Amino acid sequence: MTDLSTSVDIAVIGAGAAGLAAARALRRPGLTAAVFEARDRIGGRAHTLEAAGFPLDMGCGWLHSADENPLAAMVEPRGLTVDRTPPPWERQAFDHEMTPVEQAAFHEAFADFEARVERAAGRGEEGPAASLFEPDCRWNARMDAISGALNGARFAEVSIRDYAAYRDTGVNWRVVEGYGRLIEALGGGLPIVTGCPVQRIDRSAELLRLETARGVVEARAVIVTVPTDLLAGEALRFDPPLPALVEAAADLPLGLASKLHLTVTKAEDFPPDSQLWGRADTAETGGYHLRPFGRPTIEAWFSADLARALEAEGEAAFAAFAADELANLLGSNMRRRIEPVAVSMWGADPWSRGAYSHARPGAAGARARLARPLEGRIFVAGEATSPDFYGTTHGAWIEGDRAARQALAAIGLDPPPGPGDEAA
């Protein structure tokens, strides 16, 4: 933890991926900067927990679009390991859930749906993505379950044009020691003050005054990387208020995706790095990654309304729900073979209030609005401001770097050459 300074050139609020990327881009002689983090740790929604003898990612876990992801080049230089095993969503375990013919039919239906979304967005149409479901398609519920994993919300809550804007190269890798470990390593040596939430920014004078839990700090510019639900709820207040910023954040609410990690006995019965979904007739179902990295574990995913309902009941509700679905899929003895290890509760976390953002129907331009600099001294960054890699850690990283460059230019300094020091 860095000692608190009463004055800096540039202040960064939040030490998640965006905040750390910004702080790294601000490293230069003669420039003073500080990162203020509310938690007692860094990484934000990138968090690896050591439990049951394994590093378990409680938040982000995939280097999505790894062939273009700047974070992918940073893994091995830090002594960590890249795992290039294809993701489990490409391989269903067994045929208990759907027959091969049904699997092919679902994939065709989902591809057709996404093609309709692309065409509608290309025509400039806007509205809920669910409006492009075929009413009598038997796979609509399963597609909504997939939306929960992709967006943290059902397609009825997701903008057509924003969903179409997402870019995915189809290359997905993992960090064996944990994605959170990588982000934590990237924060090494940076001027970070943990346990120090910023409650208010007074912008009535030439210098911005940040009211923190440990005193007042003045800054020439500030980079704000807190999640959108905190901005929309004004957990961080601006005085005078910034209603346009609050409105843009409210148009980009955080969906919810929760993880439950389980250990499983006789794990050799299951194909490694494969997947099952609980049910096909409802979106209120879990996804189950069997034996990630070949370990004797199951990583269960719950999202959207289901995740919120389970969070409301408490951690034990996740394990009970998973036990019911896994017993239905794989036999009643599964209840005796699994043991819950760790549960993420991002919706209940006061410094997150959700997992990752989606644009409301009709609000496809909200990401650009949120990213627009204010007064030449307030810059917002995070996964929610990424135009095409939103919902991802590397999207947040790229946006943090962007905001730092803008802040440097605003105070009369040239930004570093190139897109940051990705491999450094």
Coordinates of N, CA and C in Angstrom, one line a residue, residues 200-331:
R200 N -16.4 11.3 -3.1 CA -16.9 12.6 -3.7 C -15.8 13.2 -4.4
I201 N -16.1 13.8 -5.6 CA -15.1 14.6 -6.3 C -15.7 16.0 -6.5
D202 N -15.0 17.0 -5.9 CA -15.4 18.4 -6.0 C -14.7 19.0 -7.2
R203 N -15.5 19.4 -8.2 CA -14.9 19.9 -9.4 C -15.2 21.4 -9.6
S204 N -15.5 22.1 -8.4 CA -15.8 23.5 -8.5 C -14.6 24.4 -8.6
A205 N -13.4 23.9 -8.4 CA -12.2 24.7 -8.5 C -11.3 24.2 -9.6
E206 N -10.2 24.9 -9.8 CA -9.2 24.6 -10.9 C -8.7 23.2 -10.7
L207 N -8.4 22.8 -9.4 CA -8.0 21.5 -9.1 C -9.2 20.6 -8.6
L208 N -9.2 19.4 -9.0 CA -10.2 18.5 -8.5 C -9.9 18.1 -7.1
R209 N -10.9 18.0 -6.2 CA -10.7 17.6 -4.9 C -11.4 16.3 -4.6
L210 N -10.6 15.3 -4.4 CA -11.1 13.9 -4.1 C -11.2 13.7 -2.6
E211 N -12.5 13.5 -2.2 CA -12.7 13.1 -0.8 C -12.6 11.6 -0.6
T212 N -11.6 11.1 0.1 CA -11.4 9.7 0.2 C -11.6 9.3 1.7
A213 N -11.6 8.0 2.0 CA -11.7 7.6 3.3 C -10.5 7.9 4.2
R214 N -9.5 8.4 3.6 CA -8.3 8.7 4.3 C -7.8 10.2 4.2
G215 N -8.7 11.0 3.7 CA -8.4 12.4 3.6 C -8.6 12.9 2.2
V216 N -8.4 14.2 2.0 CA -8.6 14.9 0.7 C -7.3 14.9 -0.1
V217 N -7.5 14.6 -1.4 CA -6.4 14.7 -2.4 C -6.8 15.6 -3.5
E218 N -5.9 16.4 -4.0 CA -6.1 17.3 -5.1 C -5.4 16.7 -6.3
A219 N -6.1 16.9 -7.5 CA -5.5 16.4 -8.7 C -5.9 17.3 -9.9
R220 N -5.0 17.3 -10.9 CA -5.2 18.0 -12.1 C -6.2 17.3 -13.0
A221 N -6.2 16.0 -12.9 CA -7.1 15.2 -13.8 C -7.4 13.9 -13.0
V222 N -8.5 13.2 -13.3 CA -8.9 12.0 -12.7 C -9.4 11.0 -13.7
I223 N -9.0 9.7 -13.5 CA -9.4 8.6 -14.3 C -10.3 7.8 -13.5
V224 N -11.6 7.6 -13.8 CA -12.5 6.9 -13.0 C -12.8 5.5 -13.7
T225 N -12.5 4.5 -12.9 CA -12.7 3.1 -13.4 C -13.6 2.3 -12.6
V226 N -14.5 2.9 -11.8 CA -15.4 2.1 -11.0 C -16.5 1.5 -11.8
P227 N -17.2 0.4 -11.4 CA -18.2 -0.2 -12.2 C -19.4 0.8 -12.4
T228 N -20.2 0.5 -13.5 CA -21.3 1.4 -13.9 C -22.4 1.5 -12.8
D229 N -22.7 0.4 -12.1 CA -23.7 0.5 -11.2 C -23.4 1.4 -10.0
L230 N -22.1 1.5 -9.7 CA -21.7 2.5 -8.7 C -21.8 3.9 -9.1
L231 N -21.5 4.1 -10.4 CA -21.7 5.5 -11.0 C -23.1 5.9 -11.1
A232 N -23.9 4.9 -11.6 CA -25.4 5.2 -11.7 C -26.0 5.4 -10.4
G233 N -25.6 4.7 -9.4 CA -26.1 4.9 -8.0 C -25.5 6.0 -7.2
E234 N -24.5 6.7 -7.9 CA -23.8 7.8 -7.3 C -23.1 7.4 -5.9
A235 N -22.6 6.2 -5.9 CA -21.7 5.8 -4.8 C -20.5 6.7 -4.8
L236 N -20.1 7.1 -6.0 CA -19.1 8.1 -6.2 C -19.8 9.4 -6.7
R237 N -19.8 10.4 -5.9 CA -20.6 11.6 -6.3 C -19.7 12.7 -6.9
F238 N -20.2 13.4 -7.8 CA -19.6 14.6 -8.4 C -20.3 15.8 -7.9
D239 N -19.6 16.8 -7.6 CA -20.2 18.1 -7.1 C -19.5 19.3 -7.8
P240 N -20.2 20.0 -8.6 CA -21.6 19.9 -9.1 C -21.8 18.5 -9.8
P241 N -23.0 18.1 -9.8 CA -23.3 16.8 -10.4 C -23.0 16.7 -11.9
L242 N -22.9 15.5 -12.4 CA -22.7 15.2 -13.8 C -23.8 14.3 -14.3
P243 N -25.0 14.8 -14.5 CA -26.1 14.0 -14.9 C -25.9 13.2 -16.2
A244 N -25.2 13.7 -17.1 CA -24.9 12.9 -18.4 C -24.1 11.7 -18.1
L245 N -23.1 11.8 -17.2 CA -22.3 10.6 -16.9 C -23.2 9.6 -16.2
V246 N -24.0 10.0 -15.2 CA -24.9 9.1 -14.5 C -25.9 8.4 -15.4
E247 N -26.4 9.2 -16.4 CA -27.4 8.6 -17.3 C -26.7 7.6 -18.2
A248 N -25.5 7.9 -18.7 CA -24.8 6.9 -19.5 C -24.5 5.6 -18.8
A249 N -24.1 5.8 -17.5 CA -23.8 4.6 -16.7 C -25.0 3.8 -16.4
A250 N -26.2 4.5 -16.2 CA -27.4 3.7 -16.0 C -27.9 3.0 -17.2
D251 N -27.5 3.4 -18.4 CA -27.9 2.7 -19.6 C -27.0 1.5 -19.9
L252 N -26.0 1.3 -19.0 CA -25.0 0.2 -19.1 C -25.0 -0.6 -17.8
P253 N -26.1 -1.1 -17.4 CA -26.2 -1.8 -16.1 C -25.3 -3.1 -16.1
L254 N -24.9 -3.4 -14.9 CA -24.1 -4.7 -14.8 C -25.1 -5.9 -14.7
G255 N -24.9 -6.8 -15.6 CA -25.6 -8.1 -15.4 C -24.9 -8.9 -14.3
L256 N -25.3 -10.1 -14.1 CA -24.7 -10.9 -13.1 C -24.4 -12.3 -13.6
A257 N -23.1 -12.7 -13.3 CA -22.7 -14.1 -13.6 C -22.0 -14.5 -12.4
S258 N -22.4 -15.6 -11.7 CA -21.8 -16.1 -10.5 C -21.2 -17.5 -10.7
K259 N -20.1 -17.7 -10.0 CA -19.4 -19.0 -10.1 C -19.5 -19.8 -8.8
L260 N -19.7 -21.1 -9.0 CA -19.5 -22.0 -7.8 C -18.5 -23.0 -8.2
H261 N -17.4 -23.2 -7.4 CA -16.4 -24.2 -7.6 C -16.7 -25.4 -6.7
L262 N -16.7 -26.6 -7.3 CA -16.9 -27.8 -6.6 C -15.7 -28.8 -6.8
T263 N -15.4 -29.5 -5.8 CA -14.6 -30.7 -6.0 C -15.4 -31.9 -6.3
V264 N -14.9 -32.9 -7.0 CA -15.7 -34.0 -7.3 C -14.8 -35.3 -7.2
T265 N -15.3 -36.3 -6.6 CA -14.6 -37.6 -6.5 C -14.8 -38.4 -7.8
K266 N -13.9 -39.3 -8.0 CA -13.8 -40.1 -9.2 C -14.0 -39.3 -10.5
A267 N -13.2 -38.2 -10.5 CA -13.3 -37.2 -11.6 C -13.0 -37.9 -12.9
E268 N -12.2 -39.0 -12.9 CA -11.8 -39.6 -14.2 C -13.1 -40.1 -15.0
D269 N -14.2 -40.2 -14.3 CA -15.4 -40.6 -15.0 C -15.9 -39.5 -16.1
F270 N -15.3 -38.3 -16.0 CA -15.8 -37.2 -16.8 C -14.7 -36.8 -17.8
P271 N -15.0 -36.5 -19.0 CA -14.0 -36.0 -19.9 C -13.5 -34.6 -19.5
P272 N -12.2 -34.4 -19.5 CA -11.7 -33.1 -19.0 C -12.1 -31.9 -19.9
D273 N -12.2 -30.8 -19.4 CA -12.5 -29.6 -20.1 C -13.7 -29.8 -21.1
S274 N -14.8 -30.3 -20.5 CA -16.0 -30.4 -21.3 C -17.1 -29.7 -20.5
Q275 N -18.3 -29.7 -21.1 CA -19.4 -28.9 -20.5 C -20.7 -29.5 -20.6
L276 N -21.5 -29.2 -19.6 CA -23.0 -29.6 -19.6 C -23.8 -28.4 -19.2
W277 N -25.0 -28.3 -19.7 CA -26.0 -27.3 -19.2 C -27.0 -28.1 -18.5
G278 N -27.6 -27.5 -17.5 CA -28.6 -28.3 -16.7 C -29.8 -28.7 -17.5
R279 N -30.5 -27.7 -18.1 CA -31.7 -27.9 -18.8 C -31.8 -27.1 -20.1
A280 N -32.6 -27.6 -21.0 CA -32.7 -26.9 -22.3 C -34.0 -26.2 -22.5
D281 N -35.0 -26.4 -21.5 CA -36.3 -25.9 -21.7 C -36.5 -24.6 -20.8
T282 N -35.5 -24.1 -20.2 CA -35.6 -22.9 -19.4 C -34.2 -22.2 -19.4
A283 N -34.3 -20.9 -19.3 CA -33.1 -20.1 -19.1 C -32.6 -20.1 -17.6
E284 N -33.4 -20.6 -16.7 CA -33.1 -20.7 -15.3 C -32.3 -22.0 -15.0
T285 N -31.1 -22.0 -15.6 CA -30.3 -23.3 -15.5 C -28.8 -22.9 -15.4
G286 N -28.0 -23.8 -14.9 CA -26.6 -23.6 -14.8 C -25.8 -24.2 -15.9
G287 N -24.6 -23.7 -16.1 CA -23.6 -24.3 -17.0 C -22.5 -24.9 -16.2
Y288 N -22.0 -26.1 -16.6 CA -21.1 -26.8 -15.7 C -19.8 -27.2 -16.5
H289 N -18.7 -26.6 -16.2 CA -17.4 -26.9 -16.8 C -16.8 -28.0 -16.0
L290 N -16.8 -29.2 -16.7 CA -16.2 -30.4 -16.0 C -14.7 -30.5 -16.1
R291 N -14.1 -30.6 -15.0 CA -12.6 -30.9 -14.9 C -11.8 -29.8 -15.6
P292 N -12.0 -28.5 -15.3 CA -11.1 -27.5 -15.9 C -9.6 -27.8 -15.6
F293 N -8.8 -27.7 -16.6 CA -7.4 -28.0 -16.5 C -7.1 -29.4 -16.2
G294 N -8.1 -30.3 -16.3 CA -8.0 -31.7 -16.0 C -8.1 -31.9 -14.5
R295 N -8.4 -30.9 -13.7 CA -8.5 -31.0 -12.2 C -9.8 -31.8 -11.8
P296 N -9.8 -32.3 -10.6 CA -11.0 -33.0 -10.0 C -12.0 -32.0 -9.5
T297 N -12.4 -31.0 -10.3 CA -13.3 -30.0 -9.9 C -14.3 -29.7 -11.0
I298 N -15.4 -29.0 -10.6 CA -16.4 -28.6 -11.6 C -16.6 -27.1 -11.3
E299 N -16.6 -26.3 -12.4 CA -16.8 -24.9 -12.3 C -18.2 -24.6 -12.8
A300 N -19.1 -24.2 -11.9 CA -20.5 -24.0 -12.3 C -20.8 -22.5 -12.5
W301 N -21.6 -22.2 -13.5 CA -21.9 -20.8 -13.8 C -23.4 -20.7 -13.7
F302 N -23.8 -19.6 -13.1 CA -25.2 -19.2 -13.0 C -25.3 -17.7 -13.3
S303 N -26.4 -17.3 -14.0 CA -26.4 -15.9 -14.5 C -27.7 -15.3 -14.4
A304 N -27.8 -14.0 -14.7 CA -29.0 -13.2 -14.8 C -29.9 -13.4 -13.6
D305 N -31.2 -13.6 -13.9 CA -32.2 -13.6 -12.8 C -31.9 -14.8 -11.9
L306 N -31.5 -15.9 -12.4 CA -31.2 -17.1 -11.6 C -30.1 -16.8 -10.6
A307 N -29.0 -16.1 -11.0 CA -27.9 -15.8 -10.1 C -28.4 -14.8 -9.1
R308 N -29.2 -13.9 -9.4 CA -29.7 -12.9 -8.4 C -30.5 -13.6 -7.4
A309 N -31.4 -14.5 -7.8 CA -32.2 -15.2 -6.9 C -31.4 -16.1 -5.9
L310 N -30.4 -16.8 -6.4 CA -29.5 -17.6 -5.6 C -28.7 -16.7 -4.6
E311 N -28.2 -15.6 -5.1 CA -27.5 -14.7 -4.2 C -28.4 -14.3 -3.1
A312 N -29.6 -14.0 -3.4 CA -30.5 -13.5 -2.3 C -30.7 -14.6 -1.2
E313 N -30.7 -15.9 -1.6 CA -30.8 -16.9 -0.7 C -29.5 -17.2 0.1
G314 N -28.4 -16.9 -0.5 CA -27.1 -17.1 0.2 C -26.3 -18.2 -0.5
E315 N -25.1 -18.3 -0.1 CA -24.1 -19.2 -0.8 C -24.6 -20.7 -0.8
A316 N -25.2 -21.2 0.2 CA -25.7 -22.6 0.2 C -26.7 -22.9 -0.9
A317 N -27.4 -21.8 -1.4 CA -28.4 -22.0 -2.4 C -27.7 -22.4 -3.7
F318 N -26.5 -21.9 -4.0 CA -25.8 -22.3 -5.2 C -25.5 -23.8 -5.2
A319 N -25.0 -24.3 -4.1 CA -24.6 -25.7 -4.0 C -25.8 -26.6 -4.1
A320 N -26.9 -26.2 -3.5 CA -28.1 -27.0 -3.6 C -28.7 -27.1 -5.0
F321 N -28.7 -25.9 -5.7 CA -29.2 -25.9 -7.1 C -28.3 -26.8 -8.0
A322 N -27.0 -26.6 -7.8 CA -26.1 -27.4 -8.6 C -26.2 -28.9 -8.3
A323 N -26.4 -29.3 -7.1 CA -26.5 -30.7 -6.8 C -27.8 -31.3 -7.4
D324 N -28.9 -30.5 -7.4 CA -30.1 -31.0 -8.1 C -29.9 -31.2 -9.6
E325 N -29.3 -30.2 -10.2 CA -29.1 -30.3 -11.7 C -28.1 -31.4 -12.0
L326 N -27.0 -31.5 -11.3 CA -26.0 -32.5 -11.6 C -26.5 -33.9 -11.3
A327 N -27.3 -34.1 -10.3 CA -27.9 -35.4 -10.0 C -28.9 -35.8 -11.1
N328 N -29.7 -34.8 -11.6 CA -30.6 -35.1 -12.7 C -29.9 -35.4 -14.0
L329 N -28.7 -34.8 -14.2 CA -27.9 -35.1 -15.4 C -27.1 -36.4 -15.3
L330 N -26.5 -36.6 -14.2 CA -25.5 -37.6 -14.1 C -25.7 -38.7 -13.0
G331 N -26.9 -38.7 -12.4 CA -27.3 -39.7 -11.5 C -27.3 -39.2 -10.0

